[in-house]
PDB file of C-alpha atoms and ligand atoms in Angstrom:
ATOM      1  CA  MET A   1     -52.110-255.549  60.502  1.00  0.00           C
ATOM      2  CA  GLU A   2     -53.063-252.108  59.252  1.00  0.00           C
ATOM      3  CA  ASP A   3     -50.893-249.860  57.073  1.00  0.00           C
ATOM      4  CA  ILE A   4     -48.549-247.539  58.981  1.00  0.00           C
ATOM      5  CA  TYR A   5     -47.986-244.030  57.631  1.00  0.00           C
ATOM      6  CA  CYS A   6     -45.454-241.386  58.629  1.00  0.00           C
ATOM      7  CA  PHE A   7     -45.726-240.499  62.382  1.00  0.00           C
ATOM      8  CA  GLY A   8     -47.438-243.848  63.114  1.00  0.00           C
ATOM      9  CA  GLY A   9     -45.735-247.037  64.317  1.00  0.00           C
ATOM     10  CA  ASN A  10     -44.238-245.754  67.581  1.00  0.00           C
ATOM     11  CA  PRO A  11     -42.096-248.630  68.952  1.00  0.00           C
ATOM     12  CA  LEU A  12     -41.900-247.333  72.541  1.00  0.00           C
ATOM     13  CA  ASP A  13     -43.768-248.876  75.447  1.00  0.00           C
ATOM     14  CA  ARG A  14     -45.326-245.759  76.974  1.00  0.00           C
ATOM     15  CA  ALA A  15     -45.683-247.527  80.346  1.00  0.00           C
ATOM     16  CA  SER A  16     -48.554-245.143  81.080  1.00  0.00           C
ATOM     17  CA  GLU A  17     -49.512-247.029  84.250  1.00  0.00           C
ATOM     18  CA  ARG A  18     -46.147-246.095  85.822  1.00  0.00           C
ATOM     19  CA  ARG A  19     -45.809-242.445  84.760  1.00  0.00           C
ATOM     20  CA  SER A  20     -47.158-241.170  88.070  1.00  0.00           C
ATOM     21  CA  ASP A  21     -44.682-243.263  90.086  1.00  0.00           C
ATOM     22  CA  GLN A  22     -42.182-240.533  90.973  1.00  0.00           C
ATOM     23  CA  THR A  23     -39.664-242.953  92.502  1.00  0.00           C
ATOM     24  CA  TRP A  24     -39.588-245.017  89.313  1.00  0.00           C
ATOM     25  CA  ILE A  25     -39.210-241.939  87.095  1.00  0.00           C
ATOM     26  CA  ALA A  26     -36.407-240.598  89.360  1.00  0.00           C
ATOM     27  CA  LYS A  27     -34.619-243.939  88.997  1.00  0.00           C
ATOM     28  CA  LEU A  28     -34.899-243.740  85.204  1.00  0.00           C
ATOM     29  CA  LEU A  29     -33.569-240.174  85.235  1.00  0.00           C
ATOM     30  CA  ALA A  30     -30.540-241.315  87.242  1.00  0.00           C
ATOM     31  CA  ASP A  31     -29.890-244.304  84.973  1.00  0.00           C
ATOM     32  CA  PRO A  32     -26.857-243.663  82.714  1.00  0.00           C
ATOM     33  CA  ASP A  33     -28.510-245.736  79.962  1.00  0.00           C
ATOM     34  CA  SER A  34     -31.521-243.409  79.728  1.00  0.00           C
ATOM     35  CA  ARG A  35     -31.626-241.135  76.688  1.00  0.00           C
ATOM     36  CA  VAL A  36     -33.088-237.716  76.068  1.00  0.00           C
ATOM     37  CA  LEU A  37     -34.097-235.986  72.860  1.00  0.00           C
ATOM     38  CA  PRO A  38     -33.688-232.198  73.063  1.00  0.00           C
ATOM     39  CA  LEU A  39     -36.057-230.015  71.020  1.00  0.00           C
ATOM     40  CA  ARG A  40     -35.611-226.273  70.726  1.00  0.00           C
ATOM     41  CA  GLU A  41     -38.712-224.361  69.622  1.00  0.00           C
ATOM     42  CA  LEU A  42     -40.141-227.784  68.725  1.00  0.00           C
ATOM     43  CA  LYS A  43     -37.259-228.616  66.386  1.00  0.00           C
ATOM     44  CA  PRO A  44     -35.265-231.711  67.386  1.00  0.00           C
ATOM     45  CA  TYR A  45     -31.481-231.885  67.625  1.00  0.00           C
ATOM     46  CA  THR A  46     -30.683-233.926  64.529  1.00  0.00           C
ATOM     47  CA  ARG A  47     -27.496-235.666  63.392  1.00  0.00           C
ATOM     48  CA  LEU A  48     -26.920-234.660  59.788  1.00  0.00           C
ATOM     49  CA  THR A  49     -25.008-237.743  58.727  1.00  0.00           C
ATOM     50  CA  ALA A  50     -25.608-239.506  55.367  1.00  0.00           C
ATOM     51  CA  THR A  51     -28.905-240.736  56.826  1.00  0.00           C
ATOM     52  CA  PRO A  52     -30.201-238.077  59.252  1.00  0.00           C
ATOM     53  CA  ALA A  53     -31.132-239.365  62.722  1.00  0.00           C
ATOM     54  CA  LEU A  54     -32.480-237.942  65.956  1.00  0.00           C
ATOM     55  CA  ASP A  55     -29.631-236.874  68.246  1.00  0.00           C
ATOM     56  CA  TRP A  56     -30.415-238.852  71.421  1.00  0.00           C
ATOM     57  CA  ARG A  57     -28.200-237.690  74.294  1.00  0.00           C
ATOM     58  CA  PRO A  58     -27.255-239.082  77.698  1.00  0.00           C
ATOM     59  CA  MET A  59     -29.278-237.541  80.521  1.00  0.00           C
ATOM     60  CA  ASP A  60     -26.205-236.162  82.310  1.00  0.00           C
ATOM     61  CA  GLN A  61     -25.554-233.336  79.866  1.00  0.00           C
ATOM     62  CA  TRP A  62     -29.036-231.966  80.499  1.00  0.00           C
ATOM     63  CA  ARG A  63     -29.242-232.205  84.275  1.00  0.00           C
ATOM     64  CA  ASP A  64     -28.560-228.493  84.938  1.00  0.00           C
ATOM     65  CA  HIS A  65     -31.104-227.402  82.361  1.00  0.00           C
ATOM     66  CA  LEU A  66     -33.601-229.789  83.921  1.00  0.00           C
ATOM     67  CA  THR A  67     -32.962-228.445  87.416  1.00  0.00           C
ATOM     68  CA  SER A  68     -33.621-224.935  86.107  1.00  0.00           C
ATOM     69  CA  GLY A  69     -37.203-226.021  85.354  1.00  0.00           C
ATOM     70  CA  ALA A  70     -37.083-227.220  81.744  1.00  0.00           C
ATOM     71  CA  MET A  71     -40.075-229.226  80.561  1.00  0.00           C
ATOM     72  CA  LEU A  72     -39.353-232.963  80.498  1.00  0.00           C
ATOM     73  CA  VAL A  73     -41.630-235.670  79.079  1.00  0.00           C
ATOM     74  CA  PHE A  74     -41.238-239.406  79.581  1.00  0.00           C
ATOM     75  CA  LEU A  75     -41.771-240.879  76.106  1.00  0.00           C
ATOM     76  CA  GLY A  76     -41.490-244.572  76.942  1.00  0.00           C
ATOM     77  CA  LEU A  77     -39.257-247.635  77.163  1.00  0.00           C
ATOM     78  CA  GLY A  78     -37.424-249.089  74.178  1.00  0.00           C
ATOM     79  CA  ASP A  79     -34.260-251.124  73.570  1.00  0.00           C
ATOM     80  CA  GLY A  80     -34.114-251.749  77.308  1.00  0.00           C
ATOM     81  CA  ARG A  81     -33.924-248.096  78.321  1.00  0.00           C
ATOM     82  CA  ALA A  82     -36.009-245.035  79.031  1.00  0.00           C
ATOM     83  CA  HIS A  83     -36.523-242.292  76.453  1.00  0.00           C
ATOM     84  CA  PHE A  84     -37.345-238.705  77.396  1.00  0.00           C
ATOM     85  CA  ALA A  85     -37.870-235.448  75.496  1.00  0.00           C
ATOM     86  CA  ILE A  86     -36.690-232.136  76.913  1.00  0.00           C
ATOM     87  CA  ASP A  87     -37.549-228.601  75.877  1.00  0.00           C
ATOM     88  CA  ALA A  88     -34.088-227.186  75.104  1.00  0.00           C
ATOM     89  CA  THR A  89     -35.388-223.667  74.449  1.00  0.00           C
ATOM     90  CA  GLY A  90     -33.172-221.302  76.428  1.00  0.00           C
ATOM     91  CA  ALA A  91     -30.550-223.965  77.218  1.00  0.00           C
ATOM     92  CA  ASN A  92     -26.921-222.972  76.796  1.00  0.00           C
ATOM     93  CA  ILE A  93     -26.001-226.378  75.369  1.00  0.00           C
ATOM     94  CA  ALA A  94     -25.262-225.894  71.681  1.00  0.00           C
ATOM     95  CA  PRO A  95     -25.856-228.668  69.152  1.00  0.00           C
ATOM     96  CA  ASP A  96     -22.671-230.582  68.147  1.00  0.00           C
ATOM     97  CA  VAL A  97     -20.789-229.737  64.955  1.00  0.00           C
ATOM     98  CA  ASP A  98     -22.646-232.357  62.895  1.00  0.00           C
ATOM     99  CA  THR A  99     -25.960-231.650  64.636  1.00  0.00           C
ATOM    100  CA  ASP A 100     -28.587-229.081  63.742  1.00  0.00           C
ATOM    101  CA  LEU A 101     -32.156-228.132  64.571  1.00  0.00           C
ATOM    102  CA  VAL A 102     -34.483-229.344  61.838  1.00  0.00           C
ATOM    103  CA  ASP A 103     -38.163-228.643  61.242  1.00  0.00           C
ATOM    104  CA  VAL A 104     -40.221-231.780  61.991  1.00  0.00           C
ATOM    105  CA  ARG A 105     -42.251-231.672  58.776  1.00  0.00           C
ATOM    106  CA  ALA A 106     -39.099-231.532  56.640  1.00  0.00           C
ATOM    107  CA  LEU A 107     -37.235-234.099  58.714  1.00  0.00           C
ATOM    108  CA  ALA A 108     -39.911-236.785  59.105  1.00  0.00           C
ATOM    109  CA  PRO A 109     -39.698-238.354  55.620  1.00  0.00           C
ATOM    110  CA  ALA A 110     -35.871-238.538  55.896  1.00  0.00           C
ATOM    111  CA  ILE A 111     -35.541-240.427  59.196  1.00  0.00           C
ATOM    112  CA  ALA A 112     -36.590-243.960  60.197  1.00  0.00           C
ATOM    113  CA  VAL A 113     -40.356-244.526  60.519  1.00  0.00           C
ATOM    114  CA  SER A 114     -39.965-245.445  64.207  1.00  0.00           C
ATOM    115  CA  GLU A 115     -38.023-242.243  64.945  1.00  0.00           C
ATOM    116  CA  ALA A 116     -40.579-240.063  63.144  1.00  0.00           C
ATOM    117  CA  ALA A 117     -43.293-241.606  65.326  1.00  0.00           C
ATOM    118  CA  ILE A 118     -41.388-240.910  68.547  1.00  0.00           C
ATOM    119  CA  LEU A 119     -40.756-237.387  67.299  1.00  0.00           C
ATOM    120  CA  ALA A 120     -44.498-236.892  66.753  1.00  0.00           C
ATOM    121  CA  GLU A 121     -45.142-237.883  70.363  1.00  0.00           C
ATOM    122  CA  ALA A 122     -42.398-235.564  71.684  1.00  0.00           C
ATOM    123  CA  ARG A 123     -43.406-232.579  69.570  1.00  0.00           C
ATOM    124  CA  SER A 124     -47.121-232.820  70.361  1.00  0.00           C
ATOM    125  CA  VAL A 125     -46.687-233.108  74.118  1.00  0.00           C
ATOM    126  CA  LEU A 126     -44.021-230.385  74.427  1.00  0.00           C
ATOM    127  CA  ASP A 127     -46.173-228.070  72.328  1.00  0.00           C
ATOM    128  CA  TRP A 128     -49.197-228.812  74.513  1.00  0.00           C
ATOM    129  CA  HIS A 129     -47.268-227.807  77.645  1.00  0.00           C
ATOM    130  CA  ALA A 130     -46.098-224.576  76.023  1.00  0.00           C
ATOM    131  CA  ARG A 131     -49.710-223.596  75.299  1.00  0.00           C
ATOM    132  CA  HIS A 132     -51.423-224.889  78.458  1.00  0.00           C
ATOM    133  CA  ARG A 133     -49.562-223.387  81.396  1.00  0.00           C
ATOM    134  CA  PHE A 134     -52.723-222.055  83.004  1.00  0.00           C
ATOM    135  CA  CYS A 135     -55.791-223.860  84.301  1.00  0.00           C
ATOM    136  CA  ALA A 136     -58.646-223.819  81.782  1.00  0.00           C
ATOM    137  CA  GLN A 137     -61.106-223.871  84.702  1.00  0.00           C
ATOM    138  CA  CYS A 138     -59.828-221.125  87.045  1.00  0.00           C
ATOM    139  CA  GLY A 139     -56.883-219.486  85.271  1.00  0.00           C
ATOM    140  CA  SER A 140     -54.211-220.322  87.892  1.00  0.00           C
ATOM    141  CA  PRO A 141     -50.732-221.509  86.848  1.00  0.00           C
ATOM    142  CA  THR A 142     -50.648-225.319  86.784  1.00  0.00           C
ATOM    143  CA  ASN A 143     -47.969-227.845  87.779  1.00  0.00           C
ATOM    144  CA  VAL A 144     -46.635-230.657  85.614  1.00  0.00           C
ATOM    145  CA  SER A 145     -47.340-234.180  86.837  1.00  0.00           C
ATOM    146  CA  ALA A 146     -47.241-237.808  85.616  1.00  0.00           C
ATOM    147  CA  ALA A 147     -43.804-237.319  84.006  1.00  0.00           C
ATOM    148  CA  GLY A 148     -45.160-234.732  81.599  1.00  0.00           C
ATOM    149  CA  TRP A 149     -48.513-236.392  80.833  1.00  0.00           C
ATOM    150  CA  SER A 150     -50.784-234.112  82.826  1.00  0.00           C
ATOM    151  CA  ARG A 151     -50.969-230.714  84.493  1.00  0.00           C
ATOM    152  CA  ARG A 152     -52.646-230.203  87.858  1.00  0.00           C
ATOM    153  CA  CYS A 153     -54.156-227.033  89.182  1.00  0.00           C
ATOM    154  CA  PRO A 154     -53.103-226.337  92.795  1.00  0.00           C
ATOM    155  CA  GLU A 155     -56.095-223.994  93.294  1.00  0.00           C
ATOM    156  CA  CYS A 156     -59.162-225.849  91.998  1.00  0.00           C
ATOM    157  CA  ARG A 157     -57.602-229.362  91.850  1.00  0.00           C
ATOM    158  CA  ALA A 158     -58.503-229.830  88.161  1.00  0.00           C
ATOM    159  CA  SER A 159     -56.360-232.183  86.057  1.00  0.00           C
ATOM    160  CA  HIS A 160     -55.607-231.400  82.423  1.00  0.00           C
ATOM    161  CA  HIS A 161     -54.299-233.908  79.872  1.00  0.00           C
ATOM    162  CA  PRO A 162     -52.633-233.548  76.462  1.00  0.00           C
ATOM    163  CA  ARG A 163     -55.375-233.533  73.850  1.00  0.00           C
ATOM    164  CA  THR A 164     -55.679-235.080  70.421  1.00  0.00           C
ATOM    165  CA  ASP A 165     -57.955-233.456  67.862  1.00  0.00           C
ATOM    166  CA  PRO A 166     -59.687-235.896  65.492  1.00  0.00           C
ATOM    167  CA  VAL A 167     -59.777-234.842  61.838  1.00  0.00           C
ATOM    168  CA  VAL A 168     -61.729-236.785  59.220  1.00  0.00           C
ATOM    169  CA  ILE A 169     -60.095-236.889  55.791  1.00  0.00           C
ATOM    170  CA  MET A 170     -61.934-238.616  52.985  1.00  0.00           C
ATOM    171  CA  LEU A 171     -62.133-239.506  49.353  1.00  0.00           C
ATOM    172  CA  ALA A 172     -65.709-239.305  48.097  1.00  0.00           C
ATOM    173  CA  ILE A 173     -66.062-241.763  45.220  1.00  0.00           C
ATOM    174  CA  ARG A 174     -68.651-242.251  42.511  1.00  0.00           C
ATOM    175  CA  GLY A 175     -67.938-245.217  40.264  1.00  0.00           C
ATOM    176  CA  GLU A 176     -64.544-244.664  38.674  1.00  0.00           C
ATOM    177  CA  ARG A 177     -64.247-241.067  39.786  1.00  0.00           C
ATOM    178  CA  ALA A 178     -63.219-239.416  43.042  1.00  0.00           C
ATOM    179  CA  LEU A 179     -63.638-235.913  44.428  1.00  0.00           C
ATOM    180  CA  LEU A 180     -60.584-233.773  45.248  1.00  0.00           C
ATOM    181  CA  GLY A 181     -60.384-230.157  46.332  1.00  0.00           C
ATOM    182  CA  ARG A 182     -57.867-227.377  45.892  1.00  0.00           C
ATOM    183  CA  ASN A 183     -57.259-225.293  48.991  1.00  0.00           C
ATOM    184  CA  ARG A 184     -57.570-221.519  48.773  1.00  0.00           C
ATOM    185  CA  ARG A 185     -54.470-220.984  50.872  1.00  0.00           C
ATOM    186  CA  ARG A 186     -52.207-223.187  48.733  1.00  0.00           C
ATOM    187  CA  PRO A 187     -50.858-221.826  45.450  1.00  0.00           C
ATOM    188  CA  GLY A 188     -50.440-223.921  42.296  1.00  0.00           C
ATOM    189  CA  ALA A 189     -52.511-226.890  41.171  1.00  0.00           C
ATOM    190  CA  ARG A 190     -52.249-229.038  44.311  1.00  0.00           C
ATOM    191  CA  PHE A 191     -55.408-231.088  44.922  1.00  0.00           C
ATOM    192  CA  SER A 192     -56.120-233.198  48.007  1.00  0.00           C
ATOM    193  CA  CYS A 193     -58.807-235.106  49.867  1.00  0.00           C
ATOM    194  CA  LEU A 194     -61.435-233.019  51.647  1.00  0.00           C
ATOM    195  CA  ALA A 195     -60.942-232.877  55.421  1.00  0.00           C
ATOM    196  CA  GLY A 196     -62.150-231.217  58.593  1.00  0.00           C
ATOM    197  CA  PHE A 197     -62.249-231.391  62.382  1.00  0.00           C
ATOM    198  CA  VAL A 198     -64.802-233.637  64.049  1.00  0.00           C
ATOM    199  CA  GLU A 199     -67.196-231.453  66.034  1.00  0.00           C
ATOM    200  CA  PRO A 200     -68.598-232.142  69.492  1.00  0.00           C
ATOM    201  CA  GLY A 201     -71.710-234.295  69.371  1.00  0.00           C
ATOM    202  CA  GLU A 202     -71.206-236.046  66.045  1.00  0.00           C
ATOM    203  CA  THR A 203     -69.936-239.463  64.965  1.00  0.00           C
ATOM    204  CA  LEU A 204     -67.027-239.899  62.567  1.00  0.00           C
ATOM    205  CA  GLU A 205     -69.428-240.949  59.793  1.00  0.00           C
ATOM    206  CA  GLU A 206     -71.562-237.852  60.367  1.00  0.00           C
ATOM    207  CA  ALA A 207     -68.454-235.656  60.285  1.00  0.00           C
ATOM    208  CA  VAL A 208     -67.390-237.207  56.943  1.00  0.00           C
ATOM    209  CA  ARG A 209     -70.802-236.520  55.353  1.00  0.00           C
ATOM    210  CA  ARG A 210     -71.043-233.017  56.816  1.00  0.00           C
ATOM    211  CA  GLU A 211     -67.567-231.943  55.692  1.00  0.00           C
ATOM    212  CA  VAL A 212     -68.044-233.175  52.114  1.00  0.00           C
ATOM    213  CA  ARG A 213     -71.432-231.480  51.863  1.00  0.00           C
ATOM    214  CA  GLU A 214     -70.218-228.190  53.389  1.00  0.00           C
ATOM    215  CA  GLU A 215     -67.080-227.954  51.263  1.00  0.00           C
ATOM    216  CA  SER A 216     -68.357-229.276  47.934  1.00  0.00           C
ATOM    217  CA  GLY A 217     -72.151-229.544  48.059  1.00  0.00           C
ATOM    218  CA  VAL A 218     -71.914-233.295  47.320  1.00  0.00           C
ATOM    219  CA  ARG A 219     -74.110-235.604  49.442  1.00  0.00           C
ATOM    220  CA  CYS A 220     -72.627-238.862  50.695  1.00  0.00           C
ATOM    221  CA  GLY A 221     -73.999-242.185  51.938  1.00  0.00           C
ATOM    222  CA  ARG A 222     -71.879-245.099  53.076  1.00  0.00           C
ATOM    223  CA  VAL A 223     -68.604-244.423  54.891  1.00  0.00           C
ATOM    224  CA  ARG A 224     -65.673-246.823  55.312  1.00  0.00           C
ATOM    225  CA  TYR A 225     -62.717-246.290  57.639  1.00  0.00           C
ATOM    226  CA  LEU A 226     -59.281-246.984  56.124  1.00  0.00           C
ATOM    227  CA  ALA A 227     -56.492-245.943  58.503  1.00  0.00           C
ATOM    228  CA  GLY A 228     -55.284-243.298  60.957  1.00  0.00           C
ATOM    229  CA  GLN A 229     -52.209-241.091  61.207  1.00  0.00           C
ATOM    230  CA  PRO A 230     -50.941-238.922  64.067  1.00  0.00           C
ATOM    231  CA  TRP A 231     -50.240-235.433  62.689  1.00  0.00           C
ATOM    232  CA  PRO A 232     -48.243-233.457  65.269  1.00  0.00           C
ATOM    233  CA  PHE A 233     -48.942-229.907  63.977  1.00  0.00           C
ATOM    234  CA  PRO A 234     -49.849-229.453  66.732  1.00  0.00           C
ATOM    235  CA  SER A 235     -51.750-232.591  67.750  1.00  0.00           C
ATOM    236  CA  SER A 236     -54.267-233.888  65.234  1.00  0.00           C
ATOM    237  CA  LEU A 237     -55.244-237.471  64.603  1.00  0.00           C
ATOM    238  CA  MET A 238     -56.009-237.874  60.900  1.00  0.00           C
ATOM    239  CA  LEU A 239     -58.723-240.497  60.299  1.00  0.00           C
ATOM    240  CA  GLY A 240     -58.873-241.625  56.666  1.00  0.00           C
ATOM    241  CA  PHE A 241     -62.124-242.722  54.975  1.00  0.00           C
ATOM    242  CA  LEU A 242     -63.702-243.612  51.672  1.00  0.00           C
ATOM    243  CA  THR A 243     -67.258-242.428  51.243  1.00  0.00           C
ATOM    244  CA  GLU A 244     -69.919-243.092  48.636  1.00  0.00           C
ATOM    245  CA  ALA A 245     -71.013-239.934  46.794  1.00  0.00           C
ATOM    246  CA  LEU A 246     -74.765-239.928  46.124  1.00  0.00           C
ATOM    247  CA  THR A 247     -74.766-236.739  44.044  1.00  0.00           C
ATOM    248  CA  GLU A 248     -72.354-235.202  41.510  1.00  0.00           C
ATOM    249  CA  GLU A 249     -73.047-231.515  41.289  1.00  0.00           C
ATOM    250  CA  ILE A 250     -70.338-229.422  42.950  1.00  0.00           C
ATOM    251  CA  THR A 251     -70.919-226.159  44.795  1.00  0.00           C
ATOM    252  CA  VAL A 252     -67.706-225.178  46.601  1.00  0.00           C
ATOM    253  CA  ASP A 253     -67.563-223.307  49.856  1.00  0.00           C
ATOM    254  CA  PRO A 254     -65.405-220.334  48.766  1.00  0.00           C
ATOM    255  CA  GLU A 255     -64.170-219.869  52.352  1.00  0.00           C
ATOM    256  CA  GLU A 256     -62.545-223.320  52.250  1.00  0.00           C
ATOM    257  CA  LEU A 257     -61.803-224.272  48.654  1.00  0.00           C
ATOM    258  CA  ALA A 258     -60.742-222.540  45.466  1.00  0.00           C
ATOM    259  CA  GLU A 259     -62.041-225.475  43.452  1.00  0.00           C
ATOM    260  CA  ALA A 260     -63.316-229.052  43.719  1.00  0.00           C
ATOM    261  CA  ARG A 261     -63.301-231.482  40.836  1.00  0.00           C
ATOM    262  CA  TRP A 262     -64.046-235.100  39.920  1.00  0.00           C
ATOM    263  CA  PHE A 263     -60.961-237.032  38.798  1.00  0.00           C
ATOM    264  CA  HIS A 264     -60.942-240.397  37.017  1.00  0.00           C
ATOM    265  CA  ARG A 265     -59.141-243.275  38.737  1.00  0.00           C
ATOM    266  CA  ASP A 266     -56.466-243.326  35.971  1.00  0.00           C
ATOM    267  CA  GLU A 267     -55.777-239.626  36.459  1.00  0.00           C
ATOM    268  CA  ILE A 268     -55.366-240.116  40.224  1.00  0.00           C
ATOM    269  CA  THR A 269     -53.020-243.074  39.584  1.00  0.00           C
ATOM    270  CA  GLU A 270     -50.811-240.728  37.544  1.00  0.00           C
ATOM    271  CA  MET A 271     -50.955-237.987  40.187  1.00  0.00           C
ATOM    272  CA  VAL A 272     -49.948-240.487  42.903  1.00  0.00           C
ATOM    273  CA  ALA A 273     -46.956-241.635  40.848  1.00  0.00           C
ATOM    274  CA  ARG A 274     -45.828-238.056  40.179  1.00  0.00           C
ATOM    275  CA  ALA A 275     -46.164-237.012  43.844  1.00  0.00           C
ATOM    276  CA  ALA A 276     -44.164-240.054  44.960  1.00  0.00           C
ATOM    277  CA  THR A 277     -41.219-239.274  42.714  1.00  0.00           C
ATOM    278  CA  GLY A 278     -40.528-235.607  43.125  1.00  0.00           C
ATOM    279  CA  PRO A 279     -41.532-232.009  43.605  1.00  0.00           C
ATOM    280  CA  ASP A 280     -44.629-230.550  41.995  1.00  0.00           C
ATOM    281  CA  ASP A 281     -44.613-229.667  38.333  1.00  0.00           C
ATOM    282  CA  PRO A 282     -46.600-226.410  38.606  1.00  0.00           C
ATOM    283  CA  THR A 283     -48.119-226.921  35.162  1.00  0.00           C
ATOM    284  CA  LYS A 284     -49.815-230.190  36.196  1.00  0.00           C
ATOM    285  CA  VAL A 285     -52.442-231.079  38.787  1.00  0.00           C
ATOM    286  CA  SER A 286     -50.728-232.702  41.762  1.00  0.00           C
ATOM    287  CA  LEU A 287     -51.295-234.508  45.062  1.00  0.00           C
ATOM    288  CA  PRO A 288     -49.586-234.136  48.464  1.00  0.00           C
ATOM    289  CA  ALA A 289     -46.330-236.057  49.056  1.00  0.00           C
ATOM    290  CA  PRO A 290     -46.395-239.592  50.549  1.00  0.00           C
ATOM    291  CA  ILE A 291     -45.907-238.193  54.089  1.00  0.00           C
ATOM    292  CA  ALA A 292     -49.587-237.123  53.978  1.00  0.00           C
ATOM    293  CA  ILE A 293     -52.403-239.603  54.537  1.00  0.00           C
ATOM    294  CA  ALA A 294     -54.292-237.932  51.659  1.00  0.00           C
ATOM    295  CA  HIS A 295     -51.633-239.312  49.330  1.00  0.00           C
ATOM    296  CA  GLN A 296     -52.012-242.784  50.834  1.00  0.00           C
ATOM    297  CA  ILE A 297     -55.820-242.770  50.579  1.00  0.00           C
ATOM    298  CA  CYS A 298     -55.566-241.797  46.886  1.00  0.00           C
ATOM    299  CA  ARG A 299     -52.896-244.448  46.305  1.00  0.00           C
ATOM    300  CA  ARG A 300     -54.950-247.187  47.931  1.00  0.00           C
ATOM    301  CA  TRP A 301     -58.149-246.360  46.082  1.00  0.00           C
ATOM    302  CA  SER A 302     -56.535-245.747  42.674  1.00  0.00           C
ATOM    303  CA  SER A 303     -54.597-249.010  42.840  1.00  0.00           C
ATOM    304  CA  GLY A 304     -57.781-250.934  43.663  1.00  0.00           C
ATOM    305  CA  LEU A 305     -56.705-251.954  47.190  1.00  0.00           C
ATOM    306  CA  ASP A 306     -59.848-250.581  48.770  1.00  0.00           C
ATOM    307  CA  SER A 307     -63.454-250.111  47.783  1.00  0.00           C
ATOM    308  CA  LEU A 308     -66.560-249.216  49.712  1.00  0.00           C
TER     309      LEU A 308
HETATM  310 ZN1   ZN B 401     -57.798-224.433  88.410  1.00  0.00          ZN
END
């Protein structure tokens, strides 16, 4: 099996073939065993016990809010019951005393891997609904269907589905050295893998080569896929690669990067260890925390797990 990174490894059975069965969904909504995760402004209700956990609630508490038109998404089946997410924005149900609203990015590394993955699903789909209330084809208001997994236009009959945006993220390697970039928008000495959105009409391999060349001027040859990671901010799919650098000279795109630099494998090993143990030391070059796939790609390559 492949490696699972934060936001991957969702244990729910999405039962996508039954989402459009309104009778079945109504039965699940009436089932006292069904659970709902409320999110307000995309932050989940979270139990702040010794180990934080998502605050799954019985459906009953949320019935009035639901009747008033709140967005509800069927997430899937797990542990013998249905799991839903509800947009709690505007609801007059306050979190419990030991419950608070927590930002997903901050919360994800602290909760169970399976819960972070379910949270990624809930956050992405609720966010999509908030930003896609009107038909992209004719501009009319659309209606929710398939238990939150599509929106239909009553005017032009178009169907719209939650989208996932593929992002290639790669480590260009040349012998014992690898290319990392420092983002213009991020202060300090934080370096990371180069990355960018896949554009219409190109393959993943072409996107990897194009992004490295555009951002750093380095030309690449072979490309090897390592692993993927859902990234729900708002709905990217990070696709991690190693790629073979054919040239060394760096010319950064100043719009994207403040700097790009070749790092030796030993140096990256040290950076991985530092990023895994604590916050950045601003005087030293650093890598993203383990929640990010960039960290995992660097870890895998520097520890010799993967080569081209
Ligand atoms: Zn329409």
